[in-house]
CSV table of C-alpha atoms in Angstrom, one decimal:
chain,number,residue,atom,x,y,z
A,25,UNK,CA,107.1,90.3,99.9
A,26,UNK,CA,105.1,93.1,98.3
A,27,UNK,CA,106.9,92.4,95.0
A,28,UNK,CA,105.6,88.9,95.0
A,29,UNK,CA,102.1,90.1,95.9
A,30,UNK,CA,102.3,92.3,92.8
A,31,UNK,CA,103.5,89.5,90.6
A,32,UNK,CA,100.7,87.2,91.7
A,33,UNK,CA,98.2,90.1,91.2
A,34,UNK,CA,99.4,90.6,87.6
A,35,UNK,CA,99.3,86.8,87.0
A,36,UNK,CA,95.7,86.9,88.3
A,37,UNK,CA,94.7,89.7,86.0
A,38,UNK,CA,96.3,88.1,82.9
A,39,UNK,CA,94.8,84.7,83.7
A,40,UNK,CA,91.4,86.3,84.2
A,41,UNK,CA,91.7,88.1,80.9
A,42,UNK,CA,92.4,84.9,79.1
A,43,UNK,CA,89.5,83.0,80.9
A,44,UNK,CA,91.4,80.9,83.3
A,45,UNK,CA,89.2,81.6,86.3
A,46,UNK,CA,90.7,78.9,88.5
A,47,UNK,CA,94.2,80.1,88.1
A,48,UNK,CA,93.1,83.7,88.5
A,49,UNK,CA,91.3,83.0,91.8
A,50,UNK,CA,94.3,81.0,93.1
A,51,UNK,CA,96.7,83.7,92.2
A,52,UNK,CA,94.5,86.4,93.7
A,53,UNK,CA,94.2,84.5,96.9
A,54,UNK,CA,98.0,84.2,97.2
A,55,UNK,CA,98.4,87.9,96.3
A,56,UNK,CA,95.9,88.8,99.0
A,57,UNK,CA,97.7,86.7,101.7
A,58,UNK,CA,101.1,88.0,100.8
A,59,UNK,CA,99.8,91.6,100.9
A,60,UNK,CA,98.2,91.3,104.3
A,61,UNK,CA,101.3,89.4,105.7
A,62,UNK,CA,103.5,92.3,104.5
A,63,UNK,CA,101.2,94.9,106.1
A,64,UNK,CA,101.2,92.9,109.4
A,65,UNK,CA,105.0,92.7,109.4
A,66,UNK,CA,105.1,96.5,108.7
A,67,UNK,CA,102.8,97.3,111.6
A,68,UNK,CA,104.9,95.1,114.0
A,69,UNK,CA,108.1,96.7,112.9
A,70,UNK,CA,106.6,100.2,113.2
A,71,UNK,CA,105.4,99.4,116.7
A,72,UNK,CA,108.8,98.1,117.7
A,73,UNK,CA,110.5,101.1,116.1
A,74,UNK,CA,108.3,103.5,118.1
A,75,UNK,CA,109.1,101.6,121.3
A,76,UNK,CA,112.8,101.6,120.6
A,77,UNK,CA,112.7,105.4,119.8
A,78,UNK,CA,111.0,106.1,123.1
A,79,UNK,CA,113.6,104.0,124.9
A,80,UNK,CA,116.4,106.0,123.4
A,81,UNK,CA,115.0,109.5,124.0
């Protein structure tokens, strides 16, 4: 998921460089949502891993 966030971020930078502000804004929004979704999933799995670790030891 972070890979796709990076891809959309690069698309946003390239589109912004060439003056396509609408495409740039759209790609930046998608990249932002993908990044925050990946961070949220990471935090959930981290929390579940800590709980599972405590249950084992």
